[in-house]
mmCIF file of C-alpha atoms in Angstrom:
data_model
loop_
_atom_site.group_PDB
_atom_site.id
_atom_site.type_symbol
_atom_site.label_atom_id
_atom_site.label_comp_id
_atom_site.label_asym_id
_atom_site.label_seq_id
_atom_site.Cartn_x
_atom_site.Cartn_y
_atom_site.Cartn_z
ATOM 1 C CA MET Q 3 88.857 53.773 -44.377
ATOM 2 C CA ALA Q 4 86.099 55.602 -46.244
ATOM 3 C CA HIS Q 5 88.201 58.755 -46.569
ATOM 4 C CA ARG Q 6 91.243 56.920 -47.942
ATOM 5 C CA LEU Q 7 89.080 55.008 -50.406
ATOM 6 C CA ALA Q 8 87.353 58.237 -51.490
ATOM 7 C CA LEU Q 9 90.761 59.842 -52.114
ATOM 8 C CA ALA Q 10 91.923 56.803 -54.122
ATOM 9 C CA THR Q 11 88.766 56.905 -56.257
ATOM 10 C CA LEU Q 12 89.149 60.660 -56.699
ATOM 11 C CA GLY Q 13 92.753 60.251 -57.872
ATOM 12 C CA ALA Q 14 91.858 57.423 -60.253
ATOM 13 C CA THR Q 15 89.016 59.485 -61.711
ATOM 14 C CA CYS Q 16 91.409 62.383 -62.241
ATOM 15 C CA VAL Q 17 93.675 60.090 -64.275
ATOM 16 C CA LEU Q 18 90.609 58.776 -66.144
ATOM 17 C CA ILE Q 19 89.623 62.308 -67.171
ATOM 18 C CA LEU Q 20 93.195 62.941 -68.319
ATOM 19 C CA LEU Q 21 93.185 59.774 -70.433
ATOM 20 C CA GLY Q 22 89.757 60.664 -71.811
ATOM 21 C CA GLY Q 23 91.168 63.976 -72.952
ATOM 22 C CA LEU Q 24 94.019 62.179 -74.713
ATOM 23 C CA VAL Q 25 91.561 59.867 -76.470
ATOM 24 C CA THR Q 26 89.488 62.830 -77.665
ATOM 25 C CA ASN Q 27 92.367 65.052 -78.752
ATOM 26 C CA THR Q 28 94.293 62.305 -80.554
ATOM 27 C CA GLY Q 29 91.247 60.920 -82.376
ATOM 28 C CA ALA Q 30 91.767 57.504 -80.772
ATOM 29 C CA ALA Q 31 88.126 56.882 -79.817
ATOM 30 C CA LEU Q 32 87.724 54.076 -82.404
ATOM 31 C CA ALA Q 33 91.253 52.694 -82.223
ATOM 32 C CA VAL Q 34 89.840 49.554 -80.562
ATOM 33 C CA PRO Q 35 86.769 48.402 -82.535
ATOM 34 C CA ASP Q 36 85.321 45.845 -80.091
ATOM 35 C CA TRP Q 37 84.099 46.042 -76.476
ATOM 36 C CA PRO Q 38 84.256 44.722 -73.780
ATOM 37 C CA SER Q 39 86.931 42.609 -75.474
ATOM 38 C CA THR Q 40 89.963 44.234 -77.101
ATOM 39 C CA PHE Q 41 90.750 42.784 -80.544
ATOM 40 C CA GLY Q 42 89.235 39.509 -79.296
ATOM 41 C CA TYR Q 43 91.284 39.427 -76.096
ATOM 42 C CA ASN Q 44 89.946 39.679 -72.591
ATOM 43 C CA MET Q 45 90.306 43.391 -71.863
ATOM 44 C CA ALA Q 46 92.537 42.794 -68.838
ATOM 45 C CA LEU Q 47 94.779 40.339 -70.728
ATOM 46 C CA PHE Q 48 95.466 42.364 -73.870
ATOM 47 C CA PRO Q 49 99.249 42.190 -74.613
ATOM 48 C CA TRP Q 50 101.161 45.305 -73.569
ATOM 49 C CA SER Q 51 103.384 44.923 -76.645
ATOM 50 C CA ARG Q 52 100.401 45.786 -78.870
ATOM 51 C CA MET Q 53 99.443 48.931 -76.939
ATOM 52 C CA VAL Q 54 100.882 51.472 -79.382
ATOM 53 C CA GLY Q 55 99.522 54.656 -80.955
ATOM 54 C CA GLY Q 56 95.804 55.197 -80.537
ATOM 55 C CA VAL Q 57 95.355 51.720 -79.052
ATOM 56 C CA LEU Q 58 97.529 52.782 -76.110
ATOM 57 C CA TYR Q 59 95.290 55.773 -75.326
ATOM 58 C CA GLU Q 60 91.978 53.993 -75.900
ATOM 59 C CA HIS Q 61 92.826 50.785 -74.056
ATOM 60 C CA SER Q 62 94.470 52.630 -71.152
ATOM 61 C CA HIS Q 63 91.274 54.671 -70.853
ATOM 62 C CA ARG Q 64 89.249 51.455 -70.719
ATOM 63 C CA LEU Q 65 91.473 49.901 -68.059
ATOM 64 C CA MET Q 66 91.374 53.020 -65.908
ATOM 65 C CA GLY Q 67 87.601 53.184 -66.345
ATOM 66 C CA ALA Q 68 87.335 49.610 -65.078
ATOM 67 C CA LEU Q 69 89.508 50.489 -62.071
ATOM 68 C CA VAL Q 70 87.345 53.512 -61.284
ATOM 69 C CA GLY Q 71 84.279 51.296 -61.521
ATOM 70 C CA VAL Q 72 85.713 48.784 -59.028
ATOM 71 C CA LEU Q 73 86.790 51.548 -56.640
ATOM 72 C CA THR Q 74 83.360 53.160 -56.938
ATOM 73 C CA LEU Q 75 81.624 49.917 -55.997
ATOM 74 C CA ALA Q 76 83.973 49.482 -53.035
ATOM 75 C CA LEU Q 77 83.362 53.074 -51.924
ATOM 76 C CA ALA Q 78 79.608 52.587 -52.286
ATOM 77 C CA GLY Q 79 79.826 49.477 -50.104
ATOM 78 C CA VAL Q 80 81.747 51.310 -47.388
ATOM 79 C CA LEU Q 81 79.514 54.386 -47.438
ATOM 80 C CA TRP Q 82 76.311 52.341 -47.470
ATOM 81 C CA ARG Q 83 76.895 51.635 -43.794
ATOM 82 C CA GLU Q 84 76.866 55.357 -43.111
ATOM 83 C CA GLU Q 85 73.658 57.117 -42.227
ATOM 84 C CA GLY Q 86 72.216 60.341 -43.600
ATOM 85 C CA ARG Q 87 73.738 62.303 -46.465
ATOM 86 C CA LEU Q 88 76.657 59.953 -47.168
ATOM 87 C CA ARG Q 89 74.242 57.128 -47.989
ATOM 88 C CA ARG Q 90 72.255 59.471 -50.242
ATOM 89 C CA LEU Q 91 75.489 60.425 -52.020
ATOM 90 C CA VAL Q 92 76.118 56.744 -52.768
ATOM 91 C CA LEU Q 93 72.782 56.561 -54.584
ATOM 92 C CA LEU Q 94 73.570 59.714 -56.538
ATOM 93 C CA GLU Q 95 77.040 58.468 -57.366
ATOM 94 C CA ASP Q 96 75.680 55.244 -58.868
ATOM 95 C CA THR Q 97 73.346 57.285 -61.066
ATOM 96 C CA LEU Q 98 76.143 59.543 -62.284
ATOM 97 C CA ALA Q 99 78.410 56.593 -63.000
ATOM 98 C CA ILE Q 100 75.952 55.318 -65.635
ATOM 99 C CA PHE Q 101 76.676 58.311 -67.841
ATOM 100 C CA HIS Q 102 79.972 59.062 -69.541
ATOM 101 C CA GLY Q 103 81.633 62.062 -71.223
ATOM 102 C CA CYS Q 104 79.609 65.102 -70.200
ATOM 103 C CA LEU Q 105 79.090 63.901 -66.599
ATOM 104 C CA ALA Q 106 82.645 62.741 -65.948
ATOM 105 C CA GLN Q 107 83.488 66.043 -64.274
ATOM 106 C CA ALA Q 108 80.288 65.942 -62.206
ATOM 107 C CA PHE Q 109 81.307 62.485 -60.987
ATOM 108 C CA PHE Q 110 84.757 63.844 -60.133
ATOM 109 C CA ALA Q 111 83.235 66.750 -58.186
ATOM 110 C CA LEU Q 112 80.966 64.369 -56.300
ATOM 111 C CA LEU Q 113 83.969 62.300 -55.250
ATOM 112 C CA ALA Q 114 85.656 65.477 -54.012
ATOM 113 C CA VAL Q 115 82.616 66.204 -51.822
ATOM 114 C CA ILE Q 116 82.681 62.649 -50.444
ATOM 115 C CA ALA Q 117 86.389 63.041 -49.682
ATOM 116 C CA LEU Q 118 85.570 66.268 -47.833
ATOM 117 C CA LEU Q 119 82.704 64.793 -45.824
ATOM 118 C CA THR Q 120 84.711 61.719 -44.797
ATOM 119 C CA ALA Q 121 87.797 63.735 -43.763
ATOM 120 C CA PRO Q 122 88.283 64.570 -40.062
ATOM 121 C CA ARG Q 123 88.619 68.268 -40.898
ATOM 122 C CA GLY Q 124 85.409 68.135 -42.918
ATOM 123 C CA ARG Q 125 83.474 67.382 -39.737
ATOM 124 C CA VAL Q 126 84.568 70.641 -38.110
ATOM 125 C CA ALA Q 127 81.732 73.164 -37.952
ATOM 126 C CA ALA Q 128 81.849 75.690 -40.784
ATOM 127 C CA SER Q 129 82.312 79.399 -40.159
ATOM 128 C CA ALA Q 130 79.220 81.594 -40.420
ATOM 129 C CA VAL Q 131 78.493 82.694 -43.983
ATOM 130 C CA ASP Q 132 76.045 85.320 -45.147
ATOM 131 C CA PRO Q 133 73.012 83.737 -46.904
ATOM 132 C CA ALA Q 134 73.679 85.780 -50.029
ATOM 133 C CA LEU Q 135 77.217 84.385 -50.213
ATOM 134 C CA LYS Q 136 75.856 80.852 -49.906
ATOM 135 C CA GLY Q 137 73.732 81.477 -52.987
ATOM 136 C CA LEU Q 138 76.668 82.946 -54.883
ATOM 137 C CA ALA Q 139 78.818 79.919 -54.022
ATOM 138 C CA VAL Q 140 76.188 77.556 -55.434
ATOM 139 C CA LEU Q 141 75.793 79.767 -58.508
ATOM 140 C CA ALA Q 142 79.568 79.794 -59.043
ATOM 141 C CA ALA Q 143 79.729 75.984 -58.937
ATOM 142 C CA ALA Q 144 76.817 75.711 -61.388
ATOM 143 C CA LEU Q 145 78.437 78.251 -63.702
ATOM 144 C CA VAL Q 146 81.736 76.345 -63.725
ATOM 145 C CA TYR Q 147 79.873 73.178 -64.717
ATOM 146 C CA VAL Q 148 78.002 75.001 -67.494
ATOM 147 C CA GLN Q 149 81.359 76.260 -68.721
ATOM 148 C CA ILE Q 150 82.621 72.666 -68.846
ATOM 149 C CA VAL Q 151 79.581 71.751 -70.962
ATOM 150 C CA PHE Q 152 80.401 74.703 -73.225
ATOM 151 C CA GLY Q 153 83.939 73.326 -73.471
ATOM 152 C CA ALA Q 154 82.527 70.025 -74.709
ATOM 153 C CA LEU Q 155 80.483 71.917 -77.292
ATOM 154 C CA LEU Q 156 83.657 73.697 -78.392
ATOM 155 C CA THR Q 157 85.518 70.398 -78.760
ATOM 156 C CA HIS Q 158 82.802 68.608 -80.703
ATOM 157 C CA ALA Q 159 80.843 71.429 -82.376
ATOM 158 C CA GLY Q 160 83.300 74.325 -82.559
ATOM 159 C CA ARG Q 161 81.141 76.650 -80.383
ATOM 160 C CA ILE Q 162 83.925 79.022 -79.331
ATOM 161 C CA ASP Q 163 81.409 81.833 -78.710
ATOM 162 C CA LEU Q 164 79.663 80.024 -75.859
ATOM 163 C CA HIS Q 165 82.933 78.942 -74.280
ATOM 164 C CA LEU Q 166 84.411 82.446 -74.360
ATOM 165 C CA ALA Q 167 81.226 83.964 -72.909
ATOM 166 C CA GLY Q 168 81.172 81.358 -70.149
ATOM 167 C CA ALA Q 169 84.838 81.984 -69.380
ATOM 168 C CA GLY Q 170 84.145 85.671 -68.914
ATOM 169 C CA LEU Q 171 81.393 84.946 -66.380
ATOM 170 C CA VAL Q 172 83.492 82.377 -64.513
ATOM 171 C CA PHE Q 173 86.461 84.718 -64.209
ATOM 172 C CA VAL Q 174 84.212 87.434 -62.788
ATOM 173 C CA LEU Q 175 82.073 85.478 -60.311
ATOM 174 C CA VAL Q 176 84.362 82.729 -59.013
ATOM 175 C CA PRO Q 177 87.192 85.061 -57.826
ATOM 176 C CA ILE Q 178 84.632 87.207 -55.981
ATOM 177 C CA VAL Q 179 83.178 84.176 -54.198
ATOM 178 C CA ALA Q 180 86.655 82.818 -53.430
ATOM 179 C CA ALA Q 181 87.825 86.137 -51.976
ATOM 180 C CA ARG Q 182 84.774 86.461 -49.728
ATOM 181 C CA LEU Q 183 85.008 82.873 -48.490
ATOM 182 C CA ARG Q 184 88.723 83.272 -47.890
ATOM 183 C CA ARG Q 185 88.012 86.145 -45.503
ATOM 184 C CA THR Q 186 85.809 83.895 -43.335
ATOM 185 C CA GLY Q 187 88.927 82.071 -42.156
ATOM 186 C CA ASP Q 188 87.076 78.747 -42.387
ATOM 187 C CA ALA Q 189 89.330 75.697 -41.997
ATOM 188 C CA ILE Q 190 88.109 74.226 -45.310
ATOM 189 C CA ALA Q 191 86.836 77.158 -47.350
ATOM 190 C CA ALA Q 192 89.836 79.455 -46.838
ATOM 191 C CA PRO Q 193 92.580 77.157 -48.223
ATOM 192 C CA ILE Q 194 90.370 75.861 -51.045
ATOM 193 C CA SER Q 195 89.535 79.462 -51.979
ATOM 194 C CA ARG Q 196 93.242 80.166 -52.316
ATOM 195 C CA LEU Q 197 93.680 76.981 -54.358
ATOM 196 C CA ILE Q 198 90.862 77.821 -56.757
ATOM 197 C CA SER Q 199 92.378 81.271 -57.346
ATOM 198 C CA VAL Q 200 95.673 79.654 -58.364
ATOM 199 C CA LEU Q 201 93.860 77.133 -60.573
ATOM 200 C CA LEU Q 202 91.995 79.942 -62.331
ATOM 201 C CA GLY Q 203 95.303 81.614 -63.182
ATOM 202 C CA VAL Q 204 96.706 78.363 -64.572
ATOM 203 C CA GLN Q 205 93.470 77.745 -66.478
ATOM 204 C CA LEU Q 206 93.625 81.164 -68.097
ATOM 205 C CA LEU Q 207 97.109 80.458 -69.435
ATOM 206 C CA LEU Q 208 96.103 77.006 -70.664
ATOM 207 C CA GLY Q 209 92.973 78.424 -72.288
ATOM 208 C CA VAL Q 210 94.909 81.056 -74.178
ATOM 209 C CA GLY Q 211 97.444 78.442 -75.278
ATOM 210 C CA SER Q 212 94.706 76.046 -76.401
ATOM 211 C CA PHE Q 213 92.982 78.810 -78.349
ATOM 212 C CA LEU Q 214 96.176 79.803 -80.139
ATOM 213 C CA ALA Q 215 97.044 76.185 -80.888
ATOM 214 C CA ARG Q 216 93.658 75.460 -82.469
ATOM 215 C CA PHE Q 217 92.495 78.725 -83.994
ATOM 216 C CA SER Q 218 95.687 80.514 -85.046
ATOM 217 C CA SER Q 219 98.664 79.883 -87.279
ATOM 218 C CA ILE Q 220 101.170 80.980 -84.624
ATOM 219 C CA TRP Q 221 104.055 78.565 -84.209
ATOM 220 C CA ILE Q 222 103.829 76.712 -80.873
ATOM 221 C CA PRO Q 223 106.952 75.147 -79.268
ATOM 222 C CA GLY Q 224 106.633 71.378 -79.192
ATOM 223 C CA GLU Q 225 104.247 71.454 -82.152
ATOM 224 C CA GLN Q 226 101.924 68.396 -82.170
ATOM 225 C CA LEU Q 227 102.807 67.341 -78.621
ATOM 226 C CA THR Q 228 101.959 70.783 -77.291
ATOM 227 C CA VAL Q 229 98.810 71.023 -79.411
ATOM 228 C CA THR Q 230 97.621 67.762 -77.839
ATOM 229 C CA ALA Q 231 98.801 68.463 -74.289
ATOM 230 C CA LEU Q 232 97.311 71.970 -73.921
ATOM 231 C CA PRO Q 233 93.600 71.065 -74.308
ATOM 232 C CA VAL Q 234 94.072 67.911 -72.221
ATOM 233 C CA ALA Q 235 95.618 69.929 -69.379
ATOM 234 C CA HIS Q 236 92.932 72.597 -69.856
ATOM 235 C CA ARG Q 237 90.208 69.971 -69.390
ATOM 236 C CA LEU Q 238 91.921 68.473 -66.332
ATOM 237 C CA VAL Q 239 92.360 71.824 -64.577
ATOM 238 C CA GLY Q 240 88.736 72.616 -65.394
ATOM 239 C CA SER Q 241 87.739 69.459 -63.533
ATOM 240 C CA LEU Q 242 89.831 70.515 -60.537
ATOM 241 C CA ILE Q 243 88.203 73.964 -60.554
ATOM 242 C CA LEU Q 244 84.751 72.375 -60.646
ATOM 243 C CA ALA Q 245 85.605 70.059 -57.758
ATOM 244 C CA ALA Q 246 86.921 72.986 -55.701
ATOM 245 C CA ALA Q 247 83.880 75.130 -56.528
ATOM 246 C CA VAL Q 248 81.460 72.367 -55.546
ATOM 247 C CA VAL Q 249 83.324 71.732 -52.278
ATOM 248 C CA LEU Q 250 83.141 75.468 -51.506
ATOM 249 C CA ALA Q 251 79.405 75.495 -52.259
ATOM 250 C CA VAL Q 252 78.802 72.482 -50.012
ATOM 251 C CA ARG Q 253 80.926 73.957 -47.236
ATOM 252 C CA ALA Q 254 79.207 77.339 -47.446
ATOM 253 C CA SER Q 255 75.750 75.765 -47.565
ATOM 254 C CA GLY Q 256 76.547 73.743 -44.449
ATOM 255 C CA SER Q 257 77.413 76.810 -42.365
ATOM 256 C CA VAL Q 258 74.942 78.100 -39.807
ATOM 257 C CA ALA Q 259 74.794 81.837 -39.212
ATOM 258 C CA ARG Q 260 74.497 82.874 -35.574
ATOM 259 C CA THR Q 261 71.349 84.733 -34.679
ATOM 260 C CA GLU Q 262 72.035 85.362 -31.040
ATOM 261 C CA ALA Q 263 75.009 85.841 -28.782
ATOM 262 C CA SER Q 264 76.657 82.785 -27.288
ATOM 263 C CA PRO Q 265 77.065 82.553 -23.505
ATOM 264 C CA SER Q 266 80.758 83.401 -23.862
ATOM 265 C CA ASP Q 267 79.886 86.548 -25.832
ATOM 266 C CA GLU Q 268 77.370 87.611 -23.178
ATOM 267 C CA ARG Q 269 79.938 87.069 -20.449
ATOM 268 C CA ALA Q 270 82.321 89.236 -22.445
ATOM 269 C CA GLY Q 271 79.734 91.996 -22.455
ATOM 270 C CA ALA Q 272 78.742 91.825 -26.127
ATOM 271 C CA ALA Q 273 75.112 92.553 -26.873
ATOM 272 C CA PRO Q 274 73.223 90.077 -29.094
ATOM 273 C CA ASP Q 275 72.743 92.599 -31.885
ATOM 274 C CA GLN Q 276 76.438 93.492 -31.797
ATOM 275 C CA THR Q 277 77.384 89.818 -32.167
ATOM 276 C CA VAL Q 278 75.153 89.416 -35.207
ATOM 277 C CA ALA Q 279 76.645 92.526 -36.761
ATOM 278 C CA VAL Q 280 80.182 91.162 -36.322
ATOM 279 C CA VAL Q 281 79.222 87.841 -37.926
ATOM 280 C CA ARG Q 282 77.515 89.500 -40.860
ATOM 281 C CA SER Q 283 80.405 91.847 -41.487
ATOM 282 C CA SER Q 284 82.793 88.930 -41.678
#
């Protein structure tokens, strides 16, 4: 139950981020002047026939936000019965949900972690990971989030320099971490490492397209539709990369390196120091 609800909340939040991008990139943030009502109507009863232009984007964003809020409360109620780290994540999730804009992606990443921890496969013991790689995985996740903040600064303050510098660091560190975690063969880390590599390739193409659409006079097929869709897709894929990076960091941090040979290794004739060497080399 908790896992299915976490996935539903994760999916709804993904749509919410997409709609938020449409609101930002179409200038529809003030299309509806009142809140929580909509032009005097109850927000949930606003006529669909009047949802046109910017009102469609803004009001849809509000409705999806309300749905995410309800799902979040339901998920918090289900997870509150859990002990340990899942209960602590509920408290953190409520704190994150208070904020908007700049923490939307952090909220999305948190939901991805909850989905991982409530999944049957997520309970399987993680493969041994070198302590240095654990630190790099955490650093990669933090760097991706900083890059998302730089993206917000680009959108609202035109700081292309910070965003380009952050992109360079992300495209150096994250592939290295993904490649090393992929070689562990871990049931969670390996497939997500492959996924994040694909997402980085897609993100690079979307980033180049968004840059050309905003900062150059080159003709873009689709014109205004493409100019709007590229940064929205770029923001959405960035959220997916952050979620994947955070899941990798959590998975790597939860691994326990072996420091001595297991009984099966000793029966096979492997010396303790040889076993450690094999683990570290992997």
